[in-house]
Amino acid sequence: MIFDKHGVLQMTKMDYSADRPKAENPIKIQDLSFRDGHQSLFATRGRTEDMIPFAEQMDEVGFHAIETWGGATFDTMHRYLGEDPWERLRTLKKYMPKTPFFMLLRGQNVVGYRNYADDVVDSFVQRACDNGMDIFRCFDALNDYRNFETAAKVVKRNGKHFQGTICYTLTEPRLGGEVYNIDYYVNKAKELMEFGVDSICIKDMAGLIAPYDIYNLVVELKKITDIPLNLHTHFTSGMGDLAIFKAIEAGVDIVDTCMSPYAYRTSHAAIEPLVISLLGTNRDTGLDIKKLSAISAQMEKVIPKYKHLDNSPKYAIIDTDVILHQTPGGMLSNLVNQLKAMDSLHRLDDVFKMLPKVRKDLGQIPLVTPTSQIVGVQTVNNVLFDSYEGEYSRITQEVKDLCYGLYGKTTLPINPELRKKALKDYPRGEQHIEVRPGSVLEPEMEAVKESAKGLAKDIDDEVLLALYPVTGKKFLKIKYGLEEMPADMKAKTLDDVKKEQELIAKALSGELKSGGNSSDIMCDMEVLVDGESFTVSIPKTKSTRSVWKKKEAKEVVVEGAITAPIPGMVVEFKKKNGDHVKAGEIIVVLEAMKMMNNFEANKDGIISDITFESGDTVSKGDVLFSIT
């Protein structure tokens, strides 16, 4: 039989054995289950304890590398799970010593949502190297590679692998148009080649890459470089598997997948079908499908702990609408959660309509953390608070920083009217900068070390506080026993899941009986199952409050009170009760959906009615302060 040639892929003798001869040009596989898999599907809530049971088996598979860290894990672990992010890295390394680890690093953003000073970036990357990281996938949300410089120096200094990333985005349904066309990506690859990266990743965070577009792009990139090419694409639109196959046929060197329990929807393509499909070709993975199947079966045992975090509103496992609104899964869930918290979910379509304009005003920037949050939150603010299109009545701190140049150079120029409005009274000046952002940021680590005395025990604690001053401080108090861990942080057990499932089963069968009055040890709760209401008594064993303590707001809103128009967490009060203030002075900074919102005095007067503290959560309508 004569087989056709599919690009670089050729048919070979079929061999199903686990110890089959190595293929001539095997595709290298990286697994994302321990990071992007659960970040995409379960809000990054995967716990270390649920990774350990199959970590040793994962180490025996033969993956090119395993993603274990970075992205949102650092934030989520200390903020919601009560886990030390550094400890996860050290722990997993003990169980997986053979397979290289890689992490997602946001360049000068590190693992946060703003550009940090060079000394913070240096300290973080050095400690990541010291704690076991091998490969650093570094990206910049604006594809401004000046934001790689500090991190790259540390990676190279430690003899580690530096992978430069091109964030893939579109303005049209397919590759092309005046901005994001094939020339744009080829030129970005040339910039990375000049930078001296060890490999290049095409990072498609929203699942927008179409099969023939990635085929053509890989073919063009292979003409200009021998640097290994890595494709990272999400399954969101349903094109993930197709894009991976066409990239393999075009000659891509590395692809990212997940184990099947952590695959699909807004996550990634599954590894198992890929292994079977490439048998009998010169690009055979060489992996043992039986090993993978055994690991997947074990993973399925812990998945029930996280099913309650699935925020998918559809039965379909794909979302073709992403081709139209081009919103990454994490950004979409942020938008939905923000609108829900503000009782405005019905405005989601208005947000989608407004989003392209806001993105264009901000320089047609790619939508990836943190720019996806910057564009998304500002769009919500415009929809809910503006009286006319383009007013920008409530500009977030991050949009102001972006307009100043603290995130780097945008793809297209920012709308000059918006920039002028955003930079009015901006602390650093009203003229934006064009230099590398890190070059104008003042060193931070010494001040952090000084403020962390008595709480931070080592450099890892200090770096945590540098990245997350408010939530980091809360976590360290819990870590060192100065505060009790909130119930919401504690891990759900399989026994908890079993009891919940039994409760639902009884409700559906009509076996639930109404409980008596609430007592000191029991609490009556109304349970809704398929539209039917059941009253049940449950032990008072778990709190339903937020992870961070929320104080009760004043019930009576006094004259001159400023209330929170959005729910969020208090970052800091810049004034205290009794202070004299002038109109326009910033009184409080509130974090909402990872973005900072400044609330200013609306008149001259004396501050009063501050009842919240740094780290407290506030609801929409809570009194933040009053001016009399």
PDB file of C-alpha atoms in Angstrom, residues 40-41 235-236 241 258-260 262-273 317:
ATOM      1  CA  SER A  40      -9.157  26.224  32.988  1.00  0.00           C
ATOM      2  CA  LEU A  41     -11.772  23.853  34.384  1.00  0.00           C
ATOM      3  CA  PHE A 235      -9.982  23.583  23.171  1.00  0.00           C
ATOM      4  CA  THR A 236     -12.578  26.324  23.757  1.00  0.00           C
ATOM      5  CA  ASP A 241      -7.352  18.793  18.257  1.00  0.00           C
ATOM      6  CA  CYS A 258      -3.828  17.384  29.243  1.00  0.00           C
ATOM      7  CA  MET A 259      -4.743  14.027  30.679  1.00  0.00           C
ATOM      8  CA  SER A 260      -8.340  13.355  29.607  1.00  0.00           C
ATOM      9  CA  TYR A 262      -8.500  17.593  32.841  1.00  0.00           C
ATOM     10  CA  ALA A 263      -9.041  18.128  29.108  1.00  0.00           C
ATOM     11  CA  TYR A 264     -11.535  19.782  26.743  1.00  0.00           C
ATOM     12  CA  ARG A 265     -14.037  22.627  27.323  1.00  0.00           C
ATOM     13  CA  THR A 266     -11.878  25.709  27.987  1.00  0.00           C
ATOM     14  CA  SER A 267      -8.909  23.469  28.797  1.00  0.00           C
ATOM     15  CA  HIS A 268      -6.790  21.628  26.212  1.00  0.00           C
ATOM     16  CA  ALA A 269      -6.900  18.661  23.897  1.00  0.00           C
ATOM     17  CA  ALA A 270      -6.460  15.257  25.539  1.00  0.00           C
ATOM     18  CA  ILE A 271      -3.247  13.297  25.178  1.00  0.00           C
ATOM     19  CA  GLU A 272      -4.773   9.799  24.817  1.00  0.00           C
ATOM     20  CA  PRO A 273      -6.414  10.218  21.356  1.00  0.00           C
ATOM     21  CA  ILE A 317     -18.226  21.110  25.533  1.00  0.00           C
TER      22      ILE A 317
END
